[in-house]
mmCIF file of N, CA and C in Angstrom:
data_model
loop_
_atom_site.group_PDB
_atom_site.id
_atom_site.type_symbol
_atom_site.label_atom_id
_atom_site.label_comp_id
_atom_site.label_asym_id
_atom_site.label_seq_id
_atom_site.Cartn_x
_atom_site.Cartn_y
_atom_site.Cartn_z
ATOM 1 N N MET A 1 -31.591 19.876 -20.016
ATOM 2 C CA MET A 1 -32.523 19.663 -20.746
ATOM 3 C C MET A 1 -33.686 20.514 -20.010
ATOM 4 N N MET A 2 -34.416 21.017 -21.010
ATOM 5 C CA MET A 2 -36.183 20.803 -20.814
ATOM 6 C C MET A 2 -37.054 19.641 -19.926
ATOM 7 N N PRO A 3 -38.429 19.898 -19.086
ATOM 8 C CA PRO A 3 -38.823 18.659 -19.376
ATOM 9 C C PRO A 3 -39.255 18.533 -20.103
ATOM 10 N N GLN A 4 -39.667 18.781 -21.386
ATOM 11 C CA GLN A 4 -40.483 18.637 -22.507
ATOM 12 C C GLN A 4 -39.568 17.884 -23.310
ATOM 13 N N LYS A 5 -38.603 18.359 -23.113
ATOM 14 C CA LYS A 5 -37.335 17.287 -24.414
ATOM 15 C C LYS A 5 -37.073 16.267 -23.683
ATOM 16 N N ARG A 6 -37.407 15.990 -22.632
ATOM 17 C CA ARG A 6 -36.658 15.260 -22.090
ATOM 18 C C ARG A 6 -38.017 13.901 -22.294
ATOM 19 N N TRP A 7 -38.938 14.312 -22.410
ATOM 20 C CA TRP A 7 -40.121 13.644 -22.058
ATOM 21 C C TRP A 7 -40.151 12.475 -23.867
ATOM 22 N N GLY A 8 -39.738 13.881 -24.698
ATOM 23 C CA GLY A 8 -39.949 13.588 -26.365
ATOM 24 C C GLY A 8 -38.600 12.605 -26.090
ATOM 25 N N PHE A 9 -37.320 12.846 -25.747
ATOM 26 C CA PHE A 9 -36.569 12.002 -25.869
ATOM 27 C C PHE A 9 -36.472 10.180 -25.261
ATOM 28 N N VAL A 10 -37.482 10.536 -24.687
ATOM 29 C CA VAL A 10 -37.419 8.918 -23.998
ATOM 30 C C VAL A 10 -38.917 8.660 -24.601
ATOM 31 N N ILE A 11 -39.784 9.084 -25.383
ATOM 32 C CA ILE A 11 -40.624 8.530 -25.878
ATOM 33 C C ILE A 11 -40.051 7.904 -27.264
ATOM 34 N N LEU A 12 -38.733 8.682 -28.048
ATOM 35 C CA LEU A 12 -38.842 8.338 -29.180
ATOM 36 C C LEU A 12 -37.879 7.170 -28.461
ATOM 37 N N LEU A 13 -36.551 7.023 -27.984
ATOM 38 C CA LEU A 13 -36.272 5.587 -27.565
ATOM 39 C C LEU A 13 -37.079 5.034 -27.074
ATOM 40 N N VAL A 14 -38.396 4.881 -26.183
ATOM 41 C CA VAL A 14 -39.245 3.544 -26.437
ATOM 42 C C VAL A 14 -39.942 2.895 -27.827
ATOM 43 N N MET A 15 -40.079 3.768 -28.669
ATOM 44 C CA MET A 15 -40.555 3.586 -29.747
ATOM 45 C C MET A 15 -39.768 2.590 -31.089
ATOM 46 N N ALA A 16 -38.123 3.126 -30.628
ATOM 47 C CA ALA A 16 -37.573 2.540 -31.219
ATOM 48 C C ALA A 16 -36.870 1.254 -30.710
ATOM 49 N N ALA A 17 -37.589 0.947 -29.621
ATOM 50 C CA ALA A 17 -37.017 -0.500 -28.863
ATOM 51 C C ALA A 17 -38.013 -1.236 -29.285
ATOM 52 N N THR A 18 -39.091 -0.927 -29.459
ATOM 53 C CA THR A 18 -40.139 -1.422 -29.475
ATOM 54 C C THR A 18 -40.511 -2.198 -31.044
ATOM 55 N N LYS A 19 -39.977 -1.173 -31.765
ATOM 56 C CA LYS A 19 -39.230 -1.334 -33.305
ATOM 57 C C LYS A 19 -38.665 -2.782 -33.229
ATOM 58 N N ALA A 20 -37.376 -2.445 -33.180
ATOM 59 C CA ALA A 20 -36.296 -3.248 -33.072
ATOM 60 C C ALA A 20 -36.897 -4.886 -32.286
ATOM 61 N N ALA A 21 -37.489 -4.156 -31.290
ATOM 62 C CA ALA A 21 -38.227 -5.663 -30.355
ATOM 63 C C ALA A 21 -39.057 -6.829 -31.739
ATOM 64 N N SER A 22 -40.076 -5.788 -32.172
ATOM 65 C CA SER A 22 -40.900 -6.589 -33.162
ATOM 66 C C SER A 22 -40.408 -7.322 -34.809
ATOM 67 N N ALA A 23 -38.751 -6.236 -34.904
ATOM 68 C CA ALA A 23 -37.983 -6.659 -35.602
ATOM 69 C C ALA A 23 -37.653 -7.999 -36.105
ATOM 70 N N GLY A 24 -37.262 -8.202 -34.291
ATOM 71 C CA GLY A 24 -36.269 -9.685 -33.957
ATOM 72 C C GLY A 24 -37.543 -10.726 -33.693
ATOM 73 N N ASP A 25 -38.447 -10.745 -34.037
ATOM 74 C CA ASP A 25 -39.364 -11.566 -33.278
ATOM 75 C C ASP A 25 -39.385 -12.942 -33.320
ATOM 76 N N ALA A 26 -39.071 -13.154 -34.955
ATOM 77 C CA ALA A 26 -38.715 -14.512 -35.829
ATOM 78 C C ALA A 26 -37.546 -15.117 -35.167
ATOM 79 N N SER A 27 -37.198 -16.728 -34.275
ATOM 80 C CA SER A 27 -36.895 -17.281 -34.207
ATOM 81 C C SER A 27 -35.944 -17.404 -35.656
ATOM 82 N N PRO A 28 -34.144 -18.121 -35.338
ATOM 83 C CA PRO A 28 -33.693 -18.068 -36.326
ATOM 84 C C PRO A 28 -33.558 -19.623 -36.959
ATOM 85 N N ARG A 29 -34.162 -19.711 -35.920
ATOM 86 C CA ARG A 29 -34.748 -21.461 -36.804
ATOM 87 C C ARG A 29 -35.812 -21.470 -37.403
ATOM 88 N N ASP A 30 -36.461 -20.225 -37.291
ATOM 89 C CA ASP A 30 -37.651 -20.680 -38.273
ATOM 90 C C ASP A 30 -37.338 -20.544 -39.729
ATOM 91 N N VAL A 31 -38.262 -20.775 -40.855
ATOM 92 C CA VAL A 31 -38.190 -20.325 -42.049
ATOM 93 C C VAL A 31 -39.586 -20.147 -42.679
ATOM 94 N N VAL A 32 -39.417 -19.311 -43.761
ATOM 95 C CA VAL A 32 -40.641 -18.885 -44.690
ATOM 96 C C VAL A 32 -41.533 -19.882 -45.249
ATOM 97 N N ALA A 33 -42.601 -20.364 -45.075
ATOM 98 C CA ALA A 33 -43.321 -21.483 -45.921
ATOM 99 C C ALA A 33 -44.697 -20.366 -46.511
ATOM 100 N N CYS A 34 -44.829 -21.121 -47.947
ATOM 101 C CA CYS A 34 -46.135 -20.705 -48.577
ATOM 102 C C CYS A 34 -46.616 -22.017 -48.899
ATOM 103 N N ASP A 35 -48.004 -21.457 -48.840
ATOM 104 C CA ASP A 35 -49.146 -23.060 -49.440
ATOM 105 C C ASP A 35 -48.863 -23.342 -50.869
ATOM 106 N N THR A 36 -48.352 -21.976 -51.906
ATOM 107 C CA THR A 36 -48.340 -22.532 -53.358
ATOM 108 C C THR A 36 -47.024 -21.696 -53.481
ATOM 109 N N LEU A 37 -46.474 -22.601 -54.839
ATOM 110 C CA LEU A 37 -44.921 -21.321 -55.174
ATOM 111 C C LEU A 37 -45.666 -20.308 -55.928
ATOM 112 N N VAL A 38 -46.783 -19.808 -56.381
ATOM 113 C CA VAL A 38 -46.773 -18.834 -56.857
ATOM 114 C C VAL A 38 -46.525 -17.861 -55.502
ATOM 115 N N GLN A 39 -47.672 -18.167 -54.645
ATOM 116 C CA GLN A 39 -47.397 -17.122 -53.076
ATOM 117 C C GLN A 39 -46.052 -17.034 -53.265
ATOM 118 N N LEU A 40 -44.771 -18.150 -52.550
ATOM 119 C CA LEU A 40 -43.572 -17.558 -52.329
ATOM 120 C C LEU A 40 -42.992 -16.907 -53.154
ATOM 121 N N ARG A 41 -43.336 -16.931 -54.869
ATOM 122 C CA ARG A 41 -42.398 -16.213 -55.541
ATOM 123 C C ARG A 41 -42.952 -14.747 -55.762
ATOM 124 N N VAL A 42 -44.149 -14.209 -55.752
ATOM 125 C CA VAL A 42 -44.556 -13.062 -55.555
ATOM 126 C C VAL A 42 -44.189 -12.517 -53.536
ATOM 127 N N LEU A 43 -43.607 -12.891 -53.016
ATOM 128 C CA LEU A 43 -43.358 -13.082 -51.514
ATOM 129 C C LEU A 43 -42.095 -12.457 -51.618
ATOM 130 N N MET A 44 -41.182 -13.509 -52.925
ATOM 131 C CA MET A 44 -39.581 -13.270 -52.960
ATOM 132 C C MET A 44 -39.623 -12.222 -53.968
ATOM 133 N N GLY A 45 -40.440 -11.668 -54.633
ATOM 134 C CA GLY A 45 -40.912 -10.675 -55.568
ATOM 135 C C GLY A 45 -40.387 -9.227 -54.403
ATOM 136 N N ARG A 46 -40.606 -8.963 -54.005
ATOM 137 C CA ARG A 46 -41.126 -7.858 -53.151
ATOM 138 C C ARG A 46 -39.782 -7.946 -52.128
ATOM 139 N N THR A 47 -39.268 -9.331 -52.299
ATOM 140 C CA THR A 47 -37.754 -8.836 -51.070
ATOM 141 C C THR A 47 -36.878 -9.859 -51.503
ATOM 142 N N PRO A 48 -36.337 -9.434 -52.714
ATOM 143 C CA PRO A 48 -35.680 -10.700 -53.244
ATOM 144 C C PRO A 48 -34.631 -11.309 -52.617
ATOM 145 N N SER A 49 -33.433 -10.851 -52.501
ATOM 146 C CA SER A 49 -32.936 -12.097 -51.483
ATOM 147 C C SER A 49 -32.062 -11.968 -50.044
ATOM 148 N N ASP A 50 -33.566 -11.147 -49.702
ATOM 149 C CA ASP A 50 -33.615 -10.648 -47.585
ATOM 150 C C ASP A 50 -34.718 -11.706 -47.219
ATOM 151 N N PRO A 51 -34.314 -13.137 -47.007
ATOM 152 C CA PRO A 51 -35.222 -13.820 -46.139
ATOM 153 C C PRO A 51 -36.055 -13.122 -45.133
ATOM 154 N N ALA A 52 -34.908 -11.908 -44.125
ATOM 155 C CA ALA A 52 -35.253 -11.304 -43.028
ATOM 156 C C ALA A 52 -36.411 -10.130 -43.735
ATOM 157 N N ALA A 53 -36.242 -9.436 -44.390
ATOM 158 C CA ALA A 53 -36.960 -8.397 -44.697
ATOM 159 C C ALA A 53 -38.351 -9.321 -45.236
ATOM 160 N N ALA A 54 -38.498 -10.885 -46.110
ATOM 161 C CA ALA A 54 -39.612 -11.443 -46.412
ATOM 162 C C ALA A 54 -40.738 -11.708 -45.200
ATOM 163 N N SER A 55 -39.631 -12.250 -44.462
ATOM 164 C CA SER A 55 -40.341 -12.376 -43.294
ATOM 165 C C SER A 55 -40.679 -11.857 -42.040
ATOM 166 N N ALA A 56 -40.295 -10.281 -42.783
ATOM 167 C CA ALA A 56 -41.269 -9.385 -41.739
ATOM 168 C C ALA A 56 -42.332 -8.999 -42.971
ATOM 169 N N ASP A 57 -42.366 -9.226 -43.641
ATOM 170 C CA ASP A 57 -43.532 -8.538 -44.716
ATOM 171 C C ASP A 57 -44.565 -9.812 -44.693
ATOM 172 N N LEU A 58 -44.910 -10.591 -44.249
ATOM 173 C CA LEU A 58 -45.673 -11.519 -43.913
ATOM 174 C C LEU A 58 -47.314 -11.319 -43.826
ATOM 175 N N PHE A 59 -46.803 -9.936 -43.813
ATOM 176 C CA PHE A 59 -48.597 -9.322 -43.265
ATOM 177 C C PHE A 59 -49.565 -9.265 -44.214
ATOM 178 N N GLY A 60 -48.901 -8.876 -45.364
ATOM 179 C CA GLY A 60 -49.638 -9.251 -46.489
ATOM 180 C C GLY A 60 -50.153 -10.457 -47.476
ATOM 181 N N HIS A 61 -49.259 -11.288 -47.121
ATOM 182 C CA HIS A 61 -49.423 -12.515 -47.279
ATOM 183 C C HIS A 61 -50.345 -13.800 -46.914
ATOM 184 N N PRO A 62 -51.428 -13.968 -47.112
ATOM 185 C CA PRO A 62 -52.147 -14.865 -46.075
ATOM 186 C C PRO A 62 -51.837 -15.974 -46.435
ATOM 187 N N GLY A 63 -51.258 -16.543 -47.660
ATOM 188 C CA GLY A 63 -50.850 -18.486 -47.670
ATOM 189 C C GLY A 63 -49.367 -18.104 -47.421
ATOM 190 N N CYS A 64 -48.648 -17.394 -47.170
ATOM 191 C CA CYS A 64 -47.581 -17.584 -45.920
ATOM 192 C C CYS A 64 -47.136 -17.417 -44.610
ATOM 193 N N ARG A 65 -46.220 -18.048 -44.300
ATOM 194 C CA ARG A 65 -46.433 -18.081 -42.814
ATOM 195 C C ARG A 65 -44.472 -18.288 -42.080
ATOM 196 N N ARG A 66 -44.553 -18.423 -41.493
ATOM 197 C CA ARG A 66 -43.057 -18.705 -39.894
ATOM 198 C C ARG A 66 -43.100 -20.036 -39.900
ATOM 199 N N ILE A 67 -42.551 -20.908 -39.639
ATOM 200 C CA ILE A 67 -42.686 -22.191 -39.180
ATOM 201 C C ILE A 67 -41.328 -22.393 -38.620
ATOM 202 N N ALA A 68 -41.501 -23.600 -37.608
ATOM 203 C CA ALA A 68 -40.284 -23.828 -36.900
ATOM 204 C C ALA A 68 -39.306 -25.012 -38.426
ATOM 205 N N ARG A 69 -37.816 -24.907 -38.383
ATOM 206 C CA ARG A 69 -37.487 -25.498 -39.076
ATOM 207 C C ARG A 69 -37.263 -26.960 -38.759
ATOM 208 N N ASP A 70 -37.337 -27.302 -37.929
ATOM 209 C CA ASP A 70 -37.772 -28.832 -36.956
ATOM 210 C C ASP A 70 -38.853 -29.654 -37.158
ATOM 211 N N ARG A 71 -39.757 -28.677 -38.005
ATOM 212 C CA ARG A 71 -41.114 -29.882 -38.397
ATOM 213 C C ARG A 71 -40.773 -29.547 -40.333
ATOM 214 N N VAL A 72 -40.021 -29.077 -40.612
ATOM 215 C CA VAL A 72 -39.447 -29.256 -41.938
ATOM 216 C C VAL A 72 -39.219 -31.053 -42.161
ATOM 217 N N GLY A 73 -39.585 -31.617 -43.210
ATOM 218 C CA GLY A 73 -39.238 -32.918 -43.716
ATOM 219 C C GLY A 73 -38.704 -32.942 -44.849
ATOM 220 N N ALA A 74 -38.932 -34.179 -45.498
ATOM 221 C CA ALA A 74 -38.353 -34.578 -47.028
ATOM 222 C C ALA A 74 -39.053 -33.706 -48.041
ATOM 223 N N PRO A 75 -38.111 -33.211 -49.016
ATOM 224 C CA PRO A 75 -39.396 -32.612 -50.343
ATOM 225 C C PRO A 75 -40.143 -33.729 -50.941
ATOM 226 N N GLU A 76 -41.424 -33.232 -51.364
ATOM 227 C CA GLU A 76 -42.687 -33.547 -51.788
ATOM 228 C C GLU A 76 -42.549 -33.748 -53.479
ATOM 229 N N HIS A 77 -42.160 -32.169 -53.696
ATOM 230 C CA HIS A 77 -41.944 -31.745 -54.898
ATOM 231 C C HIS A 77 -40.584 -30.709 -55.312
ATOM 232 N N ARG A 78 -40.437 -30.627 -56.456
ATOM 233 C CA ARG A 78 -39.357 -29.846 -56.973
ATOM 234 C C ARG A 78 -39.721 -28.870 -57.947
ATOM 235 N N ALA A 79 -38.727 -28.202 -57.871
ATOM 236 C CA ALA A 79 -38.999 -26.953 -59.478
ATOM 237 C C ALA A 79 -38.350 -26.240 -59.466
ATOM 238 N N MET A 80 -37.780 -25.615 -60.729
ATOM 239 C CA MET A 80 -36.514 -24.732 -61.292
ATOM 240 C C MET A 80 -37.283 -24.089 -62.268
ATOM 241 N N ILE A 81 -37.268 -22.990 -61.476
ATOM 242 C CA ILE A 81 -37.376 -20.889 -62.036
ATOM 243 C C ILE A 81 -36.227 -20.759 -62.132
ATOM 244 N N GLY A 82 -36.282 -20.257 -63.432
ATOM 245 C CA GLY A 82 -35.085 -19.245 -63.965
ATOM 246 C C GLY A 82 -33.773 -19.609 -63.091
ATOM 247 N N GLY A 83 -33.075 -20.638 -63.128
ATOM 248 C CA GLY A 83 -32.342 -21.309 -62.765
ATOM 249 C C GLY A 83 -31.771 -21.537 -61.238
ATOM 250 N N ALA A 84 -32.951 -20.684 -60.045
ATOM 251 C CA ALA A 84 -33.394 -21.364 -58.457
ATOM 252 C C ALA A 84 -33.800 -22.764 -58.513
ATOM 253 N N PRO A 85 -33.382 -23.434 -57.720
ATOM 254 C CA PRO A 85 -34.657 -24.799 -56.824
ATOM 255 C C PRO A 85 -35.525 -24.126 -55.898
ATOM 256 N N PHE A 86 -36.230 -24.705 -56.333
ATOM 257 C CA PHE A 86 -37.715 -24.678 -54.893
ATOM 258 C C PHE A 86 -38.198 -25.993 -54.589
ATOM 259 N N GLU A 87 -38.597 -26.234 -53.525
ATOM 260 C CA GLU A 87 -38.754 -27.675 -53.158
ATOM 261 C C GLU A 87 -40.395 -27.465 -51.910
ATOM 262 N N CYS A 88 -40.766 -28.310 -52.166
ATOM 263 C CA CYS A 88 -42.236 -28.237 -51.363
ATOM 264 C C CYS A 88 -41.779 -29.496 -50.599
ATOM 265 N N LEU A 89 -42.012 -29.001 -49.610
ATOM 266 C CA LEU A 89 -41.313 -30.284 -48.332
ATOM 267 C C LEU A 89 -42.373 -30.229 -47.297
ATOM 268 N N ALA A 90 -42.460 -31.801 -46.726
ATOM 269 C CA ALA A 90 -43.403 -31.786 -45.947
ATOM 270 C C ALA A 90 -43.090 -31.510 -44.912
ATOM 271 N N VAL A 91 -44.356 -31.084 -44.143
ATOM 272 C CA VAL A 91 -44.217 -30.523 -42.607
ATOM 273 C C VAL A 91 -45.020 -30.892 -41.698
ATOM 274 N N THR A 92 -44.892 -31.416 -40.664
ATOM 275 C CA THR A 92 -45.504 -32.173 -39.641
ATOM 276 C C THR A 92 -46.658 -31.266 -39.299
ATOM 277 N N GLY A 93 -47.612 -31.997 -39.288
ATOM 278 C CA GLY A 93 -49.242 -30.943 -38.887
ATOM 279 C C GLY A 93 -49.553 -30.260 -40.354
ATOM 280 N N GLU A 94 -48.787 -29.897 -40.897
ATOM 281 C CA GLU A 94 -49.540 -30.017 -42.447
ATOM 282 C C GLU A 94 -50.172 -31.015 -43.443
ATOM 283 N N THR A 95 -51.873 -30.888 -44.051
ATOM 284 C CA THR A 95 -52.052 -31.750 -44.767
ATOM 285 C C THR A 95 -51.527 -31.422 -45.948
ATOM 286 N N SER A 96 -50.685 -30.702 -46.472
ATOM 287 C CA SER A 96 -50.095 -31.067 -47.456
ATOM 288 C C SER A 96 -48.487 -29.863 -47.391
ATOM 289 N N CYS A 97 -47.733 -30.417 -48.647
ATOM 290 C CA CYS A 97 -45.969 -29.546 -48.308
ATOM 291 C C CYS A 97 -46.600 -28.181 -48.602
ATOM 292 N N LEU A 98 -45.660 -27.291 -47.876
ATOM 293 C CA LEU A 98 -45.195 -26.369 -48.166
ATOM 294 C C LEU A 98 -44.287 -25.895 -48.841
ATOM 295 N N TRP A 99 -44.151 -24.466 -50.058
ATOM 296 C CA TRP A 99 -42.936 -24.315 -50.481
ATOM 297 C C TRP A 99 -42.094 -23.285 -49.955
ATOM 298 N N ILE A 100 -41.051 -24.014 -49.346
ATOM 299 C CA ILE A 100 -39.837 -22.942 -48.309
ATOM 300 C C ILE A 100 -39.452 -22.041 -49.205
ATOM 301 N N MET A 101 -39.014 -21.105 -48.524
ATOM 302 C CA MET A 101 -37.873 -20.046 -49.280
ATOM 303 C C MET A 101 -36.351 -20.399 -49.201
ATOM 304 N N PRO A 102 -36.026 -20.373 -50.076
ATOM 305 C CA PRO A 102 -34.363 -20.894 -50.487
ATOM 306 C C PRO A 102 -33.473 -19.976 -49.403
#
């Protein structure tokens, strides 16, 4: 293999490893939470049934973020939309409840 081709191959491997590492940043114990139900529904509209994809798509949603599951407490509000239940749960360290992705 020519030296130029080896470097190209190495660069491709490094890029693939970097992308895989950034996709796996979220802990399996994290949940996606949003300040409002509207923000959560907009996020879910982009990634209908894939919490992992929604977690990766948080950059464009300033009201949504990942939080540790152990910070989540009891429900404060509930809503049903299209037969799907949503809950606004108390979260340690937050001033109000957060809407958690089901």
